[in-house]
N, CA, C and O atoms as a Maestro MAE file, in Angstrom:
{
 s_m_m2io_version
 :::
 2.0.0
}

f_m_ct {
 s_m_title
 :::
 protein
 m_atom[280] {
  # First column is atom index #
  i_m_mmod_type
  r_m_x_coord
  r_m_y_coord
  r_m_z_coord
  i_m_residue_number
  s_m_chain_name
  s_m_pdb_residue_name
  s_m_pdb_atom_name
  i_m_atomic_number
  :::
  1 25 -6.600 12.105 -1.059 1 A "MET " " N  " 7
  2 3 -5.232 12.215 -1.530 1 A "MET " " CA " 6
  3 2 -4.535 10.871 -1.314 1 A "MET " " C  " 6
  4 15 -4.659 10.276 -0.244 1 A "MET " " O  " 8
  5 25 -3.816 10.399 -2.306 2 A "LEU " " N  " 7
  6 3 -3.217 9.070 -2.272 2 A "LEU " " CA " 6
  7 2 -2.228 8.910 -1.121 2 A "LEU " " C  " 6
  8 15 -2.261 7.894 -0.427 2 A "LEU " " O  " 8
  9 25 -1.360 9.877 -0.905 3 A "ILE " " N  " 7
  10 3 -0.337 9.715 0.133 3 A "ILE " " CA " 6
  11 2 -0.971 9.529 1.509 3 A "ILE " " C  " 6
  12 15 -0.452 8.770 2.327 3 A "ILE " " O  " 8
  13 25 -2.073 10.203 1.773 4 A "ARG " " N  " 7
  14 3 -2.746 10.025 3.074 4 A "ARG " " CA " 6
  15 2 -3.266 8.602 3.226 4 A "ARG " " C  " 6
  16 15 -3.150 8.004 4.295 4 A "ARG " " O  " 8
  17 25 -3.836 8.067 2.162 5 A "SER " " N  " 7
  18 3 -4.331 6.687 2.198 5 A "SER " " CA " 6
  19 2 -3.183 5.706 2.415 5 A "SER " " C  " 6
  20 15 -3.313 4.737 3.163 5 A "SER " " O  " 8
  21 25 -2.078 5.964 1.762 6 A "ILE " " N  " 7
  22 3 -0.914 5.082 1.903 6 A "ILE " " CA " 6
  23 2 -0.357 5.161 3.323 6 A "ILE " " C  " 6
  24 15 -0.038 4.134 3.921 6 A "ILE " " O  " 8
  25 25 -0.241 6.363 3.859 7 A "GLU " " N  " 7
  26 3 0.290 6.516 5.218 7 A "GLU " " CA " 6
  27 2 -0.597 5.780 6.225 7 A "GLU " " C  " 6
  28 15 -0.092 5.140 7.147 7 A "GLU " " O  " 8
  29 25 -1.899 5.870 6.052 8 A "LYS " " N  " 7
  30 3 -2.836 5.153 6.927 8 A "LYS " " CA " 6
  31 2 -2.645 3.645 6.784 8 A "LYS " " C  " 6
  32 15 -2.633 2.922 7.781 8 A "LYS " " O  " 8
  33 25 -2.497 3.171 5.547 9 A "PHE " " N  " 7
  34 3 -2.272 1.760 5.266 9 A "PHE " " CA " 6
  35 2 -0.979 1.284 5.937 9 A "PHE " " C  " 6
  36 15 -0.951 0.221 6.555 9 A "PHE " " O  " 8
  37 25 0.085 2.073 5.811 10 A "LEU " " N  " 7
  38 3 1.372 1.696 6.395 10 A "LEU " " CA " 6
  39 2 1.267 1.544 7.908 10 A "LEU " " C  " 6
  40 15 1.804 0.597 8.482 10 A "LEU " " O  " 8
  41 25 0.578 2.475 8.547 11 A "ARG " " N  " 7
  42 3 0.400 2.390 10.004 11 A "ARG " " CA " 6
  43 2 -0.451 1.172 10.381 11 A "ARG " " C  " 6
  44 15 -0.127 0.452 11.326 11 A "ARG " " O  " 8
  45 25 -1.526 0.949 9.648 12 A "ALA " " N  " 7
  46 3 -2.440 -0.148 9.967 12 A "ALA " " CA " 6
  47 2 -1.774 -1.514 9.829 12 A "ALA " " C  " 6
  48 15 -2.098 -2.448 10.562 12 A "ALA " " O  " 8
  49 25 -0.839 -1.621 8.884 13 A "HIS " " N  " 7
  50 3 -0.214 -2.921 8.613 13 A "HIS " " CA " 6
  51 2 1.239 -2.982 9.062 13 A "HIS " " C  " 6
  52 15 1.940 -3.957 8.789 13 A "HIS " " O  " 8
  53 25 1.688 -1.933 9.754 14 A "ASP " " N  " 7
  54 3 3.059 -1.879 10.264 14 A "ASP " " CA " 6
  55 2 4.060 -2.256 9.164 14 A "ASP " " C  " 6
  56 15 4.938 -3.097 9.359 14 A "ASP " " O  " 8
  57 25 3.901 -1.610 8.008 15 A "MET " " N  " 7
  58 3 4.720 -1.919 6.844 15 A "MET " " CA " 6
  59 2 5.662 -0.753 6.532 15 A "MET " " C  " 6
  60 15 5.229 0.398 6.495 15 A "MET " " O  " 8
  61 25 6.940 -1.044 6.310 16 A "PRO " " N  " 7
  62 3 7.865 0.022 5.920 16 A "PRO " " CA " 6
  63 2 7.507 0.580 4.537 16 A "PRO " " C  " 6
  64 15 7.018 -0.160 3.684 16 A "PRO " " O  " 8
  65 25 7.742 1.861 4.310 17 A "PRO " " N  " 7
  66 3 7.394 2.455 3.015 17 A "PRO " " CA " 6
  67 2 8.132 1.836 1.833 17 A "PRO " " C  " 6
  68 15 7.582 1.772 0.734 17 A "PRO " " O  " 8
  69 25 9.360 1.383 2.038 18 A "THR " " N  " 7
  70 3 10.093 0.778 0.922 18 A "THR " " CA " 6
  71 2 9.495 -0.569 0.527 18 A "THR " " C  " 6
  72 15 9.462 -0.909 -0.656 18 A "THR " " O  " 8
  73 25 9.025 -1.333 1.503 19 A "LYS " " N  " 7
  74 3 8.378 -2.616 1.197 19 A "LYS " " CA " 6
  75 2 7.075 -2.366 0.439 19 A "LYS " " C  " 6
  76 15 6.781 -3.043 -0.546 19 A "LYS " " O  " 8
  77 25 6.301 -1.388 0.905 20 A "PHE " " N  " 7
  78 3 5.063 -1.045 0.217 20 A "PHE " " CA " 6
  79 2 5.366 -0.669 -1.237 20 A "PHE " " C  " 6
  80 15 4.704 -1.147 -2.159 20 A "PHE " " O  " 8
  81 25 6.351 0.173 -1.428 21 A "GLY " " N  " 7
  82 3 6.709 0.597 -2.779 21 A "GLY " " CA " 6
  83 2 7.094 -0.566 -3.675 21 A "GLY " " C  " 6
  84 15 6.695 -0.620 -4.838 21 A "GLY " " O  " 8
  85 25 7.872 -1.498 -3.133 22 A "ARG " " N  " 7
  86 3 8.277 -2.666 -3.926 22 A "ARG " " CA " 6
  87 2 7.065 -3.515 -4.299 22 A "ARG " " C  " 6
  88 15 6.929 -3.947 -5.444 22 A "ARG " " O  " 8
  89 25 6.185 -3.751 -3.323 23 A "LEU " " N  " 7
  90 3 5.027 -4.617 -3.577 23 A "LEU " " CA " 6
  91 2 3.985 -3.951 -4.478 23 A "LEU " " C  " 6
  92 15 3.460 -4.581 -5.396 23 A "LEU " " O  " 8
  93 25 3.691 -2.692 -4.216 24 A "ALA " " N  " 7
  94 3 2.584 -2.021 -4.904 24 A "ALA " " CA " 6
  95 2 2.979 -1.396 -6.231 24 A "ALA " " C  " 6
  96 15 2.186 -1.393 -7.172 24 A "ALA " " O  " 8
  97 25 4.202 -0.862 -6.321 25 A "ALA " " N  " 7
  98 3 4.582 -0.102 -7.513 25 A "ALA " " CA " 6
  99 2 5.878 -0.596 -8.160 25 A "ALA " " C  " 6
  100 15 6.324 -0.035 -9.161 25 A "ALA " " O  " 8
  101 25 6.475 -1.632 -7.596 26 A "HIS " " N  " 7
  102 3 7.760 -2.135 -8.076 26 A "HIS " " CA " 6
  103 2 8.813 -1.028 -8.046 26 A "HIS " " C  " 6
  104 15 9.693 -0.963 -8.904 26 A "HIS " " O  " 8
  105 25 8.703 -0.161 -7.041 27 A "ASP " " N  " 7
  106 3 9.606 0.976 -6.885 27 A "ASP " " CA " 6
  107 2 9.772 1.254 -5.392 27 A "ASP " " C  " 6
  108 15 8.879 1.837 -4.777 27 A "ASP " " O  " 8
  109 25 10.903 0.846 -4.794 28 A "PRO " " N  " 7
  110 3 11.064 1.036 -3.356 28 A "PRO " " CA " 6
  111 2 11.050 2.504 -2.924 28 A "PRO " " C  " 6
  112 15 10.828 2.785 -1.746 28 A "PRO " " O  " 8
  113 25 11.275 3.428 -3.824 29 A "ARG " " N  " 7
  114 3 11.267 4.859 -3.492 29 A "ARG " " CA " 6
  115 2 9.901 5.513 -3.704 29 A "ARG " " C  " 6
  116 15 9.759 6.719 -3.497 29 A "ARG " " O  " 8
  117 25 8.913 4.752 -4.106 30 A "PHE " " N  " 7
  118 3 7.614 5.305 -4.467 30 A "PHE " " CA " 6
  119 2 7.024 6.181 -3.366 30 A "PHE " " C  " 6
  120 15 6.664 7.330 -3.621 30 A "PHE " " O  " 8
  121 25 6.920 5.657 -2.149 31 A "VAL " " N  " 7
  122 3 6.315 6.421 -1.048 31 A "VAL " " CA " 6
  123 2 7.187 7.625 -0.708 31 A "VAL " " C  " 6
  124 15 6.670 8.716 -0.466 31 A "VAL " " O  " 8
  125 25 8.485 7.438 -0.688 32 A "LEU " " N  " 7
  126 3 9.394 8.546 -0.385 32 A "LEU " " CA " 6
  127 2 9.234 9.665 -1.418 32 A "LEU " " C  " 6
  128 15 9.233 10.846 -1.070 32 A "LEU " " O  " 8
  129 25 9.102 9.284 -2.684 33 A "ASP " " N  " 7
  130 3 8.896 10.278 -3.733 33 A "ASP " " CA " 6
  131 2 7.553 10.993 -3.575 33 A "ASP " " C  " 6
  132 15 7.466 12.202 -3.792 33 A "ASP " " O  " 8
  133 25 6.511 10.255 -3.201 34 A "LEU " " N  " 7
  134 3 5.206 10.884 -2.962 34 A "LEU " " CA " 6
  135 2 5.301 11.894 -1.830 34 A "LEU " " C  " 6
  136 15 4.713 12.974 -1.896 34 A "LEU " " O  " 8
  137 25 6.045 11.537 -0.794 35 A "ARG " " N  " 7
  138 3 6.228 12.454 0.338 35 A "ARG " " CA " 6
  139 2 6.940 13.738 -0.090 35 A "ARG " " C  " 6
  140 15 6.754 14.796 0.510 35 A "ARG " " O  " 8
  141 25 7.751 13.625 -1.132 36 A "MET " " N  " 7
  142 3 8.485 14.791 -1.634 36 A "MET " " CA " 6
  143 2 7.703 15.552 -2.711 36 A "MET " " C  " 6
  144 15 8.216 16.512 -3.285 36 A "MET " " O  " 8
  145 25 6.470 15.128 -2.983 37 A "GLY " " N  " 7
  146 3 5.620 15.866 -3.901 37 A "GLY " " CA " 6
  147 2 5.349 15.213 -5.239 37 A "GLY " " C  " 6
  148 15 4.689 15.811 -6.089 37 A "GLY " " O  " 8
  149 25 5.839 14.001 -5.451 38 A "ARG " " N  " 7
  150 3 5.582 13.304 -6.717 38 A "ARG " " CA " 6
  151 2 4.093 13.121 -6.915 38 A "ARG " " C  " 6
  152 15 3.381 12.772 -5.974 38 A "ARG " " O  " 8
  153 25 3.617 13.350 -8.114 39 A "GLU " " N  " 7
  154 3 2.208 13.162 -8.474 39 A "GLU " " CA " 6
  155 2 2.103 11.959 -9.412 39 A "GLU " " C  " 6
  156 15 2.558 12.031 -10.553 39 A "GLU " " O  " 8
  157 25 1.517 10.864 -8.954 40 A "PRO " " N  " 7
  158 3 1.401 9.685 -9.826 40 A "PRO " " CA " 6
  159 2 0.338 9.889 -10.897 40 A "PRO " " C  " 6
  160 15 -0.596 10.672 -10.724 40 A "PRO " " O  " 8
  161 25 0.495 9.182 -11.991 41 A "ARG " " N  " 7
  162 3 -0.525 9.194 -13.044 41 A "ARG " " CA " 6
  163 2 -1.784 8.513 -12.520 41 A "ARG " " C  " 6
  164 15 -1.743 7.766 -11.542 41 A "ARG " " O  " 8
  165 25 -2.889 8.781 -13.179 42 A "SER " " N  " 7
  166 3 -4.171 8.236 -12.707 42 A "SER " " CA " 6
  167 2 -4.175 6.704 -12.730 42 A "SER " " C  " 6
  168 15 -4.737 6.073 -11.834 42 A "SER " " O  " 8
  169 25 -3.558 6.114 -13.738 43 A "GLY " " N  " 7
  170 3 -3.492 4.654 -13.801 43 A "GLY " " CA " 6
  171 2 -2.667 4.067 -12.670 43 A "GLY " " C  " 6
  172 15 -3.013 3.027 -12.109 43 A "GLY " " O  " 8
  173 25 -1.579 4.738 -12.341 44 A "THR " " N  " 7
  174 3 -0.734 4.296 -11.232 44 A "THR " " CA " 6
  175 2 -1.495 4.401 -9.917 44 A "THR " " C  " 6
  176 15 -1.446 3.494 -9.086 44 A "THR " " O  " 8
  177 25 -2.193 5.511 -9.735 45 A "GLU " " N  " 7
  178 3 -2.976 5.692 -8.508 45 A "GLU " " CA " 6
  179 2 -4.036 4.602 -8.379 45 A "GLU " " C  " 6
  180 15 -4.234 4.053 -7.294 45 A "GLU " " O  " 8
  181 25 -4.705 4.291 -9.459 46 A "ALA " " N  " 7
  182 3 -5.738 3.246 -9.423 46 A "ALA " " CA " 6
  183 2 -5.121 1.889 -9.079 46 A "ALA " " C  " 6
  184 15 -5.705 1.116 -8.319 46 A "ALA " " O  " 8
  185 25 -3.943 1.599 -9.635 47 A "ARG " " N  " 7
  186 3 -3.268 0.334 -9.363 47 A "ARG " " CA " 6
  187 2 -2.857 0.245 -7.887 47 A "ARG " " C  " 6
  188 15 -2.975 -0.814 -7.271 47 A "ARG " " O  " 8
  189 25 -2.373 1.360 -7.325 48 A "ILE " " N  " 7
  190 3 -1.948 1.385 -5.925 48 A "ILE " " CA " 6
  191 2 -3.158 1.194 -5.006 48 A "ILE " " C  " 6
  192 15 -3.101 0.428 -4.044 48 A "ILE " " O  " 8
  193 25 -4.239 1.890 -5.308 49 A "ARG " " N  " 7
  194 3 -5.451 1.737 -4.492 49 A "ARG " " CA " 6
  195 2 -5.978 0.296 -4.581 49 A "ARG " " C  " 6
  196 15 -6.440 -0.264 -3.587 49 A "ARG " " O  " 8
  197 25 -5.903 -0.289 -5.770 50 A "GLY " " N  " 7
  198 3 -6.309 -1.684 -5.936 50 A "GLY " " CA " 6
  199 2 -5.442 -2.632 -5.127 50 A "GLY " " C  " 6
  200 15 -5.935 -3.605 -4.555 50 A "GLY " " O  " 8
  201 25 -4.145 -2.344 -5.082 51 A "PHE " " N  " 7
  202 3 -3.235 -3.160 -4.276 51 A "PHE " " CA " 6
  203 2 -3.638 -3.110 -2.804 51 A "PHE " " C  " 6
  204 15 -3.709 -4.144 -2.141 51 A "PHE " " O  " 8
  205 25 -3.902 -1.907 -2.297 52 A "MET " " N  " 7
  206 3 -4.261 -1.765 -0.881 52 A "MET " " CA " 6
  207 2 -5.565 -2.495 -0.573 52 A "MET " " C  " 6
  208 15 -5.673 -3.170 0.451 52 A "MET " " O  " 8
  209 25 -6.545 -2.363 -1.448 53 A "THR " " N  " 7
  210 3 -7.827 -3.035 -1.249 53 A "THR " " CA " 6
  211 2 -7.649 -4.550 -1.275 53 A "THR " " C  " 6
  212 15 -8.187 -5.256 -0.423 53 A "THR " " O  " 8
  213 25 -6.903 -5.042 -2.242 54 A "GLY " " N  " 7
  214 3 -6.663 -6.480 -2.350 54 A "GLY " " CA " 6
  215 2 -5.866 -7.026 -1.184 54 A "GLY " " C  " 6
  216 15 -6.133 -8.133 -0.715 54 A "GLY " " O  " 8
  217 25 -4.902 -6.273 -0.713 55 A "PHE " " N  " 7
  218 3 -4.080 -6.694 0.423 55 A "PHE " " CA " 6
  219 2 -4.948 -6.854 1.661 55 A "PHE " " C  " 6
  220 15 -4.848 -7.855 2.370 55 A "PHE " " O  " 8
  221 25 -5.791 -5.877 1.918 56 A "GLU " " N  " 7
  222 3 -6.656 -5.942 3.092 56 A "GLU " " CA " 6
  223 2 -7.689 -7.048 2.960 56 A "GLU " " C  " 6
  224 15 -8.004 -7.722 3.941 56 A "GLU " " O  " 8
  225 25 -8.217 -7.242 1.766 57 A "ALA " " N  " 7
  226 3 -9.184 -8.322 1.558 57 A "ALA " " CA " 6
  227 2 -8.516 -9.678 1.760 57 A "ALA " " C  " 6
  228 15 -9.106 -10.583 2.350 57 A "ALA " " O  " 8
  229 25 -7.297 -9.816 1.275 58 A "GLY " " N  " 7
  230 3 -6.558 -11.067 1.439 58 A "GLY " " CA " 6
  231 2 -6.256 -11.368 2.894 58 A "GLY " " C  " 6
  232 15 -6.321 -12.520 3.322 58 A "GLY " " O  " 8
  233 25 -5.928 -10.339 3.652 59 A "ARG " " N  " 7
  234 3 -5.655 -10.534 5.084 59 A "ARG " " CA " 6
  235 2 -6.928 -10.936 5.816 59 A "ARG " " C  " 6
  236 15 -6.894 -11.785 6.707 59 A "ARG " " O  " 8
  237 25 -8.037 -10.335 5.447 60 A "GLY " " N  " 7
  238 3 -9.306 -10.684 6.080 60 A "GLY " " CA " 6
  239 2 -9.704 -12.117 5.775 60 A "GLY " " C  " 6
  240 15 -10.198 -12.833 6.646 60 A "GLY " " O  " 8
  241 25 -9.488 -12.528 4.543 61 A "GLU " " N  " 7
  242 3 -9.825 -13.892 4.137 61 A "GLU " " CA " 6
  243 2 -8.931 -14.884 4.859 61 A "GLU " " C  " 6
  244 15 -9.407 -15.925 5.313 61 A "GLU " " O  " 8
  245 25 -7.646 -14.581 4.973 62 A "ALA " " N  " 7
  246 3 -6.712 -15.473 5.663 62 A "ALA " " CA " 6
  247 2 -7.094 -15.602 7.135 62 A "ALA " " C  " 6
  248 15 -7.011 -16.692 7.699 62 A "ALA " " O  " 8
  249 25 -7.507 -14.515 7.757 63 A "ALA " " N  " 7
  250 3 -7.913 -14.560 9.155 63 A "ALA " " CA " 6
  251 2 -9.166 -15.414 9.331 63 A "ALA " " C  " 6
  252 15 -9.283 -16.149 10.311 63 A "ALA " " O  " 8
  253 25 -10.099 -15.321 8.389 64 A "ARG " " N  " 7
  254 3 -11.312 -16.138 8.474 64 A "ARG " " CA " 6
  255 2 -10.970 -17.618 8.317 64 A "ARG " " C  " 6
  256 15 -11.566 -18.459 8.990 64 A "ARG " " O  " 8
  257 25 -10.025 -17.946 7.445 65 A "GLU " " N  " 7
  258 3 -9.624 -19.346 7.247 65 A "GLU " " CA " 6
  259 2 -8.979 -19.901 8.507 65 A "GLU " " C  " 6
  260 15 -9.247 -21.038 8.896 65 A "GLU " " O  " 8
  261 25 -8.132 -19.104 9.143 66 A "VAL " " N  " 7
  262 3 -7.477 -19.541 10.371 66 A "VAL " " CA " 6
  263 2 -8.515 -19.761 11.462 66 A "VAL " " C  " 6
  264 15 -8.447 -20.754 12.186 66 A "VAL " " O  " 8
  265 25 -9.463 -18.862 11.590 67 A "ALA " " N  " 7
  266 3 -10.511 -18.991 12.601 67 A "ALA " " CA " 6
  267 2 -11.357 -20.235 12.338 67 A "ALA " " C  " 6
  268 15 -11.749 -20.933 13.273 67 A "ALA " " O  " 8
  269 25 -11.636 -20.506 11.075 68 A "HIS " " N  " 7
  270 3 -12.441 -21.665 10.712 68 A "HIS " " CA " 6
  271 2 -11.715 -22.959 11.011 68 A "HIS " " C  " 6
  272 15 -12.322 -23.904 11.513 68 A "HIS " " O  " 8
  273 25 -10.415 -23.021 10.709 69 A "VAL " " N  " 7
  274 3 -9.622 -24.231 10.924 69 A "VAL " " CA " 6
  275 2 -9.347 -24.437 12.404 69 A "VAL " " C  " 6
  276 15 -9.415 -25.558 12.907 69 A "VAL " " O  " 8
  277 25 -9.032 -23.332 13.107 70 A "GLY " " N  " 7
  278 3 -8.635 -23.426 14.527 70 A "GLY " " CA " 6
  279 2 -9.789 -23.559 15.403 70 A "GLY " " C  " 6
  280 15 -9.633 -23.649 16.621 70 A "GLY " " O  " 8
  :::
 }
 m_bond[279] {
  # First column is bond index #
  i_m_from
  i_m_to
  i_m_order
  :::
  1 1 2 1
  2 2 3 1
  3 3 4 2
  4 3 5 1
  5 5 6 1
  6 6 7 1
  7 7 8 2
  8 7 9 1
  9 9 10 1
  10 10 11 1
  11 11 12 2
  12 11 13 1
  13 13 14 1
  14 14 15 1
  15 15 16 2
  16 15 17 1
  17 17 18 1
  18 18 19 1
  19 19 20 2
  20 19 21 1
  21 21 22 1
  22 22 23 1
  23 23 24 2
  24 23 25 1
  25 25 26 1
  26 26 27 1
  27 27 28 2
  28 27 29 1
  29 29 30 1
  30 30 31 1
  31 31 32 2
  32 31 33 1
  33 33 34 1
  34 34 35 1
  35 35 36 2
  36 35 37 1
  37 37 38 1
  38 38 39 1
  39 39 40 2
  40 39 41 1
  41 41 42 1
  42 42 43 1
  43 43 44 2
  44 43 45 1
  45 45 46 1
  46 46 47 1
  47 47 48 2
  48 47 49 1
  49 49 50 1
  50 50 51 1
  51 51 52 2
  52 51 53 1
  53 53 54 1
  54 54 55 1
  55 55 56 2
  56 55 57 1
  57 57 58 1
  58 58 59 1
  59 59 60 2
  60 59 61 1
  61 61 62 1
  62 62 63 1
  63 63 64 2
  64 63 65 1
  65 65 66 1
  66 66 67 1
  67 67 68 2
  68 67 69 1
  69 69 70 1
  70 70 71 1
  71 71 72 2
  72 71 73 1
  73 73 74 1
  74 74 75 1
  75 75 76 2
  76 75 77 1
  77 77 78 1
  78 78 79 1
  79 79 80 2
  80 79 81 1
  81 81 82 1
  82 82 83 1
  83 83 84 2
  84 83 85 1
  85 85 86 1
  86 86 87 1
  87 87 88 2
  88 87 89 1
  89 89 90 1
  90 90 91 1
  91 91 92 2
  92 91 93 1
  93 93 94 1
  94 94 95 1
  95 95 96 2
  96 95 97 1
  97 97 98 1
  98 98 99 1
  99 99 100 2
  100 99 101 1
  101 101 102 1
  102 102 103 1
  103 103 104 2
  104 103 105 1
  105 105 106 1
  106 106 107 1
  107 107 108 2
  108 107 109 1
  109 109 110 1
  110 110 111 1
  111 111 112 2
  112 111 113 1
  113 113 114 1
  114 114 115 1
  115 115 116 2
  116 115 117 1
  117 117 118 1
  118 118 119 1
  119 119 120 2
  120 119 121 1
  121 121 122 1
  122 122 123 1
  123 123 124 2
  124 123 125 1
  125 125 126 1
  126 126 127 1
  127 127 128 2
  128 127 129 1
  129 129 130 1
  130 130 131 1
  131 131 132 2
  132 131 133 1
  133 133 134 1
  134 134 135 1
  135 135 136 2
  136 135 137 1
  137 137 138 1
  138 138 139 1
  139 139 140 2
  140 139 141 1
  141 141 142 1
  142 142 143 1
  143 143 144 2
  144 143 145 1
  145 145 146 1
  146 146 147 1
  147 147 148 2
  148 147 149 1
  149 149 150 1
  150 150 151 1
  151 151 152 2
  152 151 153 1
  153 153 154 1
  154 154 155 1
  155 155 156 2
  156 155 157 1
  157 157 158 1
  158 158 159 1
  159 159 160 2
  160 159 161 1
  161 161 162 1
  162 162 163 1
  163 163 164 2
  164 163 165 1
  165 165 166 1
  166 166 167 1
  167 167 168 2
  168 167 169 1
  169 169 170 1
  170 170 171 1
  171 171 172 2
  172 171 173 1
  173 173 174 1
  174 174 175 1
  175 175 176 2
  176 175 177 1
  177 177 178 1
  178 178 179 1
  179 179 180 2
  180 179 181 1
  181 181 182 1
  182 182 183 1
  183 183 184 2
  184 183 185 1
  185 185 186 1
  186 186 187 1
  187 187 188 2
  188 187 189 1
  189 189 190 1
  190 190 191 1
  191 191 192 2
  192 191 193 1
  193 193 194 1
  194 194 195 1
  195 195 196 2
  196 195 197 1
  197 197 198 1
  198 198 199 1
  199 199 200 2
  200 199 201 1
  201 201 202 1
  202 202 203 1
  203 203 204 2
  204 203 205 1
  205 205 206 1
  206 206 207 1
  207 207 208 2
  208 207 209 1
  209 209 210 1
  210 210 211 1
  211 211 212 2
  212 211 213 1
  213 213 214 1
  214 214 215 1
  215 215 216 2
  216 215 217 1
  217 217 218 1
  218 218 219 1
  219 219 220 2
  220 219 221 1
  221 221 222 1
  222 222 223 1
  223 223 224 2
  224 223 225 1
  225 225 226 1
  226 226 227 1
  227 227 228 2
  228 227 229 1
  229 229 230 1
  230 230 231 1
  231 231 232 2
  232 231 233 1
  233 233 234 1
  234 234 235 1
  235 235 236 2
  236 235 237 1
  237 237 238 1
  238 238 239 1
  239 239 240 2
  240 239 241 1
  241 241 242 1
  242 242 243 1
  243 243 244 2
  244 243 245 1
  245 245 246 1
  246 246 247 1
  247 247 248 2
  248 247 249 1
  249 249 250 1
  250 250 251 1
  251 251 252 2
  252 251 253 1
  253 253 254 1
  254 254 255 1
  255 255 256 2
  256 255 257 1
  257 257 258 1
  258 258 259 1
  259 259 260 2
  260 259 261 1
  261 261 262 1
  262 262 263 1
  263 263 264 2
  264 263 265 1
  265 265 266 1
  266 266 267 1
  267 267 268 2
  268 267 269 1
  269 269 270 1
  270 270 271 1
  271 271 272 2
  272 271 273 1
  273 273 274 1
  274 274 275 1
  275 275 276 2
  276 275 277 1
  277 277 278 1
  278 278 279 1
  279 279 280 2
  :::
 }
}
């Protein structure tokens, strides 16, 4: 379920739901609406999951660069 994945992501990255919504869906109410029962379209869900995957990959790459330089 998408909302569970998002909630886990928010905890892991200490990110407010409104920031996530702005970055991932261009909608600061996105997570709040999901919590209230909103069902995203399949394309939207795929885009959100892609955002989370890319965000985590980018953080991992940045950490490797810092470790390599430092």
